[in-house]
């Protein structure tokens, strides 16, 4: 019996190695597969067109974190419990664990900025701009739990996001400093080999990086890198620099996956109308109450 089982295992292993070799891949210790070469547009640049989405828990907290009972918590007899305003959400309001997307350890906050981050987290329900459907900023727009679309031609580049109808028109020639600070900033693009690089500045100080209170100032500077590493995968990196908040630049990275549904498209999620009662309901002639 043991001999028969062993033969089955060996046959399975041999078939697996054969399949890897047939597809051009190599097992550990063998020759590395050739680098992926993306399809090209007429100008020879990699084609990034498509609908893409990050998979993960970064929108909850870009740093590594364990599961939590809620985003807003209070002290309980044996540990934190959900705060009263979110108690009825139960498991739906819980925070799933995440490995994090920040490279090389914790975010390097200045001491005063770290205290601000912790205070933001304590007051998440009142302060997170996502709750009020404000624009997400960069890089948060990339890893919110909604798809976004890259529209690329030989002379134009545009990013459209499902969340809040956010958009970014990418300048391919630097127009100079942004005329006004904004939620999504001003993006200037260029190619570094097969990698699209977006240099983003001109932000206001209102957006967050996630639901955990990680924040920035109005001197935020983000450099994003988009590289197609497989037919349906883009490797995404963002280097974040803000001298008012952090001791040094730091980086996040994650894969972006193509939405492969036959009818994949951005749906309409302009959430402003969904928060009108939250923001303005108290000024109704006859308020509905909380």
Coordinates of N, CA, C and O in Angstrom, one line a residue, residues 39-165:
X39 N 2.2 43.5 -24.4 CA 1.8 44.0 -25.7 C 2.1 45.4 -25.8 O 2.1 46.2 -24.8
X40 N 2.2 45.9 -27.1 CA 2.7 47.3 -27.3 C 1.6 48.1 -28.0 O 0.8 47.5 -28.8
X41 N 1.6 49.4 -27.8 CA 0.9 50.3 -28.6 C 1.7 50.7 -29.8 O 2.9 50.2 -30.0
X42 N 1.2 51.5 -30.7 CA 1.9 51.8 -32.0 C 3.2 52.6 -31.7 O 4.1 52.5 -32.5
X43 N 3.3 53.2 -30.5 CA 4.5 54.0 -30.2 C 5.6 53.1 -29.6 O 6.6 53.5 -29.1
X44 N 5.2 51.8 -29.4 CA 6.2 50.9 -28.7 C 6.1 50.8 -27.2 O 6.8 50.0 -26.6
X45 N 5.2 51.6 -26.6 CA 5.1 51.6 -25.2 C 4.2 50.4 -24.7 O 3.3 50.0 -25.5
X46 N 4.5 49.8 -23.6 CA 3.6 48.8 -23.1 C 2.1 49.2 -23.0 O 1.8 50.4 -22.6
X47 N 1.2 48.3 -23.3 CA -0.2 48.6 -23.3 C -0.7 48.3 -21.9 O -0.8 47.2 -21.5
X48 N -1.1 49.4 -21.2 CA -1.7 49.3 -19.8 C -3.2 49.4 -19.8 O -3.8 49.4 -18.7
X49 N -3.8 49.5 -21.0 CA -5.3 49.6 -21.0 C -6.0 48.5 -20.3 O -5.6 47.3 -20.4
X50 N -7.0 48.8 -19.6 CA -7.8 47.8 -19.0 C -8.4 48.3 -17.7 O -8.2 49.4 -17.3
X51 N -9.2 47.4 -17.1 CA -9.8 47.7 -15.8 C -9.1 46.8 -14.8 O -9.0 45.6 -14.9
X52 N -8.6 47.5 -13.7 CA -7.7 46.9 -12.8 C -8.2 47.1 -11.4 O -8.9 48.0 -11.1
X53 N -7.7 46.2 -10.5 CA -8.2 46.3 -9.1 C -7.1 45.6 -8.2 O -6.6 44.6 -8.5
X54 N -6.9 46.3 -7.0 CA -6.0 45.7 -6.0 C -6.9 44.8 -5.2 O -8.0 45.0 -4.9
X55 N -6.3 43.7 -4.7 CA -6.9 42.7 -3.8 C -6.2 42.8 -2.5 O -4.9 42.5 -2.5
X56 N -6.8 43.0 -1.4 CA -6.1 43.1 -0.1 C -6.9 43.9 0.9 O -8.0 44.4 0.7
X57 N -6.2 44.2 2.0 CA -6.8 44.9 3.1 C -6.1 46.3 3.3 O -6.3 46.9 4.4
X58 N -5.4 46.8 2.3 CA -4.7 48.0 2.5 C -5.6 49.2 2.8 O -5.2 50.1 3.5
X59 N -6.8 49.2 2.3 CA -7.7 50.4 2.6 C -8.1 50.4 4.0 O -8.4 51.5 4.6
X60 N -8.0 49.3 4.7 CA -8.2 49.3 6.2 C -7.0 49.9 6.9 O -7.1 50.7 7.8
X61 N -5.9 49.4 6.5 CA -4.6 49.8 7.1 C -3.5 49.3 6.2 O -3.3 48.2 5.9
X62 N -2.7 50.3 5.8 CA -1.6 50.0 4.9 C -0.5 49.2 5.6 O 0.4 48.6 4.9
X63 N -0.4 49.3 6.9 CA 0.6 48.6 7.7 C 0.1 47.2 8.0 O -1.1 47.0 8.1
X64 N 1.0 46.3 8.4 CA 0.6 45.0 8.9 C -0.3 45.1 10.1 O 0.0 45.9 11.0
X65 N -1.4 44.4 10.2 CA -2.3 44.5 11.3 C -3.0 43.2 11.6 O -3.2 42.4 10.7
X66 N -3.4 43.0 12.8 CA -4.3 41.9 13.2 C -5.7 42.3 13.0 O -6.0 43.4 12.9
X67 N -6.6 41.3 13.1 CA -8.0 41.5 13.0 C -8.4 42.4 14.2 O -7.9 42.2 15.3
X68 N -9.4 43.2 14.0 CA -9.9 44.1 15.1 C -11.5 44.0 15.1 O -12.1 43.8 14.0
X69 N -12.1 44.2 16.2 CA -13.6 44.1 16.2 C -14.3 45.2 15.4 O -15.4 45.0 15.1
X70 N -13.6 46.3 15.2 CA -14.3 47.4 14.5 C -13.2 48.5 14.2 O -12.1 48.5 14.8
X71 N -13.5 49.4 13.3 CA -12.6 50.5 13.1 C -12.7 51.5 14.2 O -11.7 52.1 14.6
X72 N -13.9 51.6 14.8 CA -14.1 52.5 16.0 C -14.4 51.6 17.2 O -15.3 50.8 17.2
X73 N -13.5 51.6 18.2 CA -13.6 50.7 19.3 C -13.7 51.5 20.6 O -13.4 52.7 20.7
X74 N -14.1 50.9 21.7 CA -14.1 51.4 23.0 C -13.5 50.3 24.0 O -13.5 49.1 23.6
X75 N -13.2 50.7 25.2 CA -12.6 49.7 26.1 C -13.8 48.8 26.6 O -14.9 49.2 26.9
X76 N -13.5 47.5 26.6 CA -14.4 46.5 27.1 C -13.8 45.8 28.3 O -12.6 46.0 28.7
X77 N -14.6 44.9 28.9 CA -14.1 44.2 30.2 C -12.8 43.4 29.9 O -12.0 43.2 30.8
X78 N -12.7 42.8 28.7 CA -11.6 41.9 28.4 C -10.8 42.3 27.1 O -10.1 41.6 26.6
X79 N -11.0 43.6 26.7 CA -10.3 44.1 25.5 C -11.2 45.0 24.8 O -12.4 45.2 25.2
X80 N -10.8 45.6 23.7 CA -11.6 46.5 22.9 C -12.9 45.8 22.3 O -12.9 44.7 22.0
X81 N -13.9 46.6 22.3 CA -15.2 46.2 21.7 C -15.7 47.3 20.8 O -15.2 48.4 20.9
X82 N -16.6 47.0 19.8 CA -17.0 48.1 18.9 C -17.6 49.2 19.7 O -18.3 49.1 20.7
X83 N -17.4 50.4 19.2 CA -18.0 51.6 19.7 C -19.5 51.6 19.4 O -19.9 51.0 18.5
X84 N -20.2 52.3 20.3 CA -21.7 52.3 20.1 C -22.2 52.6 18.8 O -23.1 52.0 18.3
X85 N -21.6 53.6 18.0 CA -22.2 54.0 16.7 C -22.1 52.9 15.7 O -22.8 52.9 14.7
X86 N -21.1 51.9 15.9 CA -20.9 50.8 14.9 C -21.3 49.5 15.4 O -21.1 48.5 14.8
X87 N -21.8 49.4 16.6 CA -22.0 48.1 17.3 C -23.0 47.3 16.5 O -22.8 46.0 16.3
X88 N -24.0 47.8 15.9 CA -25.0 47.1 15.2 C -24.5 46.4 13.9 O -25.1 45.5 13.3
X89 N -23.3 46.9 13.4 CA -22.7 46.3 12.2 C -22.2 44.9 12.4 O -22.0 44.1 11.5
X90 N -21.9 44.5 13.7 CA -21.4 43.2 14.0 C -20.2 42.8 13.2 O -19.3 43.6 13.0
X91 N -20.2 41.6 12.6 CA -19.0 41.1 11.9 C -18.8 41.9 10.6 O -17.6 42.0 10.1
X92 N -19.8 42.5 10.1 CA -19.7 43.3 8.9 C -18.8 44.5 9.1 O -18.0 45.0 8.2
X93 N -18.8 45.0 10.4 CA -17.9 46.2 10.7 C -16.6 45.8 11.2 O -15.8 46.7 11.6
X94 N -16.2 44.6 11.3 CA -14.9 44.2 11.8 C -13.8 44.4 10.8 O -14.1 44.6 9.6
X95 N -12.6 44.5 11.2 CA -11.4 44.7 10.4 C -10.7 43.4 10.1 O -10.2 42.8 11.1
X96 N -10.6 43.0 8.9 CA -9.8 41.8 8.6 C -8.4 42.0 8.8 O -7.9 43.1 8.6
X97 N -7.6 40.9 9.1 CA -6.1 41.1 9.2 C -5.5 41.3 7.9 O -6.0 41.0 6.8
X98 N -4.3 42.0 7.9 CA -3.6 42.2 6.6 C -2.1 42.2 6.8 O -1.6 42.6 7.9
X99 N -1.4 41.7 5.8 CA 0.1 41.7 5.9 C 0.7 43.0 5.7 O 1.9 43.2 6.0
X100 N -0.1 44.0 5.2 CA 0.5 45.3 5.0 C 1.1 45.5 3.6 O 1.5 44.5 3.0
X101 N 1.2 46.7 3.1 CA 1.9 46.9 1.8 C 3.1 47.9 2.0 O 3.7 48.3 1.0
X102 N 3.4 48.3 3.2 CA 4.5 49.2 3.4 C 5.8 48.4 3.5 O 5.9 47.3 4.2
X103 N 6.8 48.8 2.7 CA 8.1 48.1 2.7 C 9.0 48.6 3.8 O 8.9 49.8 4.2
X104 N 9.8 47.7 4.3 CA 10.9 48.1 5.2 C 10.4 48.7 6.5 O 10.8 49.7 7.0
X105 N 9.4 48.0 7.2 CA 9.1 48.3 8.5 C 8.0 49.3 8.6 O 7.3 49.7 7.6
X106 N 7.7 49.9 9.8 CA 6.6 50.8 10.1 C 6.8 52.1 9.3 O 8.0 52.5 9.0
X107 N 5.8 52.8 9.1 CA 5.8 54.2 8.5 C 6.7 55.1 9.4 O 6.5 55.2 10.6
X108 N 7.7 55.8 8.8 CA 8.6 56.6 9.6 C 8.0 58.0 10.0 O 8.5 59.0 9.5
X109 N 7.1 58.0 10.9 CA 6.5 59.2 11.3 C 7.4 60.1 12.2 O 8.2 59.5 12.9
X110 N 7.4 61.4 12.0 CA 7.9 62.3 13.0 C 7.1 62.1 14.3 O 6.0 61.8 14.3
X111 N 7.7 62.3 15.5 CA 7.0 62.1 16.7 C 5.7 62.8 16.9 O 4.7 62.1 17.2
X112 N 5.6 64.0 16.5 CA 4.3 64.7 16.6 C 3.3 64.2 15.6 O 2.1 64.1 15.9
X113 N 3.8 63.8 14.4 CA 2.9 63.3 13.4 C 2.3 61.9 13.8 O 1.2 61.6 13.5
X114 N 3.1 61.1 14.5 CA 2.7 59.8 15.0 C 1.5 60.0 16.0 O 0.5 59.3 15.9
X115 N 1.6 61.0 16.9 CA 0.6 61.3 17.8 C -0.7 61.7 17.0 O -1.8 61.3 17.4
X116 N -0.5 62.5 16.0 CA -1.7 62.9 15.2 C -2.3 61.7 14.5 O -3.6 61.6 14.5
X117 N -1.5 60.8 14.0 CA -2.0 59.5 13.4 C -2.9 58.7 14.4 O -3.9 58.2 14.1
X118 N -2.3 58.6 15.6 CA -3.0 57.8 16.6 C -4.4 58.5 17.0 O -5.4 57.8 17.2
X119 N -4.3 59.8 17.0 CA -5.6 60.6 17.3 C -6.6 60.4 16.2 O -7.8 60.3 16.5
X120 N -6.1 60.5 15.0 CA -7.0 60.2 13.8 C -7.7 58.9 13.9 O -8.9 58.7 13.7
X121 N -6.9 57.9 14.3 CA -7.4 56.5 14.4 C -8.5 56.4 15.5 O -9.6 55.8 15.3
X122 N -8.3 57.1 16.6 CA -9.3 57.2 17.7 C -10.6 57.8 17.2 O -11.7 57.4 17.6
X123 N -10.4 58.8 16.3 CA -11.6 59.6 15.9 C -11.9 59.3 14.4 O -12.4 60.1 13.7
X124 N -11.7 58.0 14.0 CA -11.9 57.6 12.6 C -13.3 57.9 12.1 O -13.5 58.5 11.0
X125 N -14.3 57.7 12.9 CA -15.7 57.9 12.5 C -16.0 59.3 12.1 O -16.8 59.6 11.2
X126 N -15.4 60.3 12.8 CA -15.6 61.7 12.5 C -14.7 62.2 11.4 O -15.0 63.2 10.7
X127 N -13.5 61.6 11.2 CA -12.5 62.2 10.4 C -12.2 61.6 9.1 O -11.7 62.3 8.1
X128 N -12.4 60.3 8.9 CA -12.0 59.6 7.7 C -12.7 60.2 6.5 O -14.0 60.1 6.4
X129 N -12.0 60.8 5.5 CA -12.7 61.4 4.4 C -13.5 60.4 3.6 O -14.5 60.8 2.9
X130 N -13.2 59.2 3.6 CA -14.0 58.2 2.8 C -15.4 58.1 3.3 O -16.3 57.9 2.5
X131 N -15.6 58.3 4.6 CA -17.0 58.2 5.2 C -17.9 59.3 4.6 O -19.1 59.1 4.4
X132 N -17.3 60.4 4.2 CA -18.1 61.5 3.7 C -18.0 61.6 2.2 O -18.4 62.5 1.5
X133 N -17.5 60.5 1.5 CA -17.3 60.4 0.1 C -16.5 61.6 -0.5 O -16.7 62.0 -1.6
X134 N -15.5 62.0 0.2 CA -14.5 62.9 -0.4 C -13.6 62.1 -1.3 O -13.4 60.9 -1.2
X135 N -13.0 62.8 -2.2 CA -12.1 62.1 -3.2 C -10.9 61.5 -2.4 O -10.5 62.0 -1.4
X136 N -10.5 60.3 -2.9 CA -9.6 59.5 -2.1 C -8.1 59.9 -2.0 O -7.4 59.5 -1.1
X137 N -7.7 60.7 -3.0 CA -6.3 61.0 -3.0 C -5.5 59.9 -3.7 O -5.9 58.9 -4.0
X138 N -4.2 60.2 -3.7 CA -3.2 59.3 -4.3 C -2.1 59.0 -3.2 O -1.7 59.9 -2.6
X139 N -1.8 57.7 -2.9 CA -2.2 56.5 -3.7 C -3.4 55.8 -3.3 O -3.7 54.7 -3.9
X140 N -4.2 56.3 -2.3 CA -5.3 55.5 -1.8 C -6.3 55.1 -2.9 O -6.9 54.0 -2.8
X141 N -6.5 55.9 -3.9 CA -7.5 55.6 -4.9 C -7.1 54.2 -5.6 O -8.0 53.5 -6.0
X142 N -5.9 53.9 -5.6 CA -5.4 52.6 -6.3 C -5.9 51.4 -5.6 O -6.2 50.4 -6.2
X143 N -5.9 51.4 -4.2 CA -6.1 50.1 -3.5 C -7.4 50.2 -2.7 O -7.6 49.3 -1.8
X144 N -8.3 51.1 -3.0 CA -9.7 51.0 -2.4 C -10.4 49.8 -3.0 O -10.0 49.3 -4.1
X145 N -11.4 49.3 -2.4 CA -12.0 48.0 -2.9 C -12.9 48.3 -4.1 O -14.1 47.8 -4.1
X146 N -12.5 49.0 -5.1 CA -13.2 49.4 -6.3 C -12.3 49.3 -7.4 O -11.1 49.6 -7.3
X147 N -12.7 48.9 -8.6 CA -11.9 48.9 -9.8 C -11.6 50.3 -10.3 O -12.3 51.3 -10.0
X148 N -10.5 50.4 -11.1 CA -10.3 51.7 -11.8 C -9.8 51.3 -13.2 O -9.4 50.2 -13.5
X149 N -9.9 52.2 -14.1 CA -9.6 52.0 -15.5 C -8.5 52.9 -16.0 O -8.4 54.1 -15.7
X150 N -7.5 52.3 -16.7 CA -6.5 53.0 -17.4 C -6.8 53.1 -18.9 O -7.1 52.1 -19.5
X151 N -6.9 54.3 -19.4 CA -7.2 54.6 -20.8 C -5.9 55.2 -21.4 O -5.6 56.4 -21.0
X152 N -5.3 54.5 -22.3 CA -4.0 54.9 -22.8 C -4.0 54.9 -24.3 O -4.4 54.0 -25.0
X153 N -3.5 56.0 -24.9 CA -3.2 56.0 -26.3 C -1.8 56.5 -26.5 O -1.0 56.6 -25.5
X154 N -1.4 56.7 -27.7 CA 0.0 57.1 -28.0 C 0.3 58.6 -27.5 O 1.4 59.0 -27.4
X155 N -0.8 59.4 -27.3 CA -0.6 60.8 -26.9 C -1.4 61.2 -25.8 O -1.6 62.4 -25.5
X156 N -2.1 60.3 -25.1 CA -2.9 60.7 -23.9 C -3.0 59.5 -22.9 O -2.9 58.4 -23.3
X157 N -3.2 59.9 -21.7 CA -3.3 58.9 -20.6 C -4.3 59.4 -19.6 O -4.2 60.6 -19.1
X158 N -5.2 58.6 -19.2 CA -6.3 59.0 -18.3 C -6.6 57.8 -17.4 O -6.7 56.7 -17.8
X159 N -6.9 58.1 -16.1 CA -7.2 57.1 -15.1 C -8.6 57.5 -14.5 O -8.8 58.7 -14.1
X160 N -9.5 56.6 -14.6 CA -10.9 56.8 -14.1 C -11.1 55.7 -13.0 O -10.8 54.5 -13.1
X161 N -11.7 56.2 -11.9 CA -11.9 55.4 -10.7 C -13.4 55.2 -10.4 O -14.2 56.2 -10.6
X162 N -13.9 54.0 -10.0 CA -15.3 53.8 -9.8 C -15.7 54.6 -8.5 O -16.8 55.2 -8.5
X163 N -14.8 54.6 -7.5 CA -15.2 55.3 -6.3 C -15.3 56.8 -6.5 O -14.4 57.5 -7.0
X164 N -16.5 57.3 -6.2 CA -16.8 58.8 -6.2 C -16.6 59.4 -7.6 O -16.5 60.6 -7.7
X165 N -16.5 58.6 -8.7 CA -16.3 59.2 -10.0 C -14.9 59.9 -10.1 O -14.8 60.8 -10.9

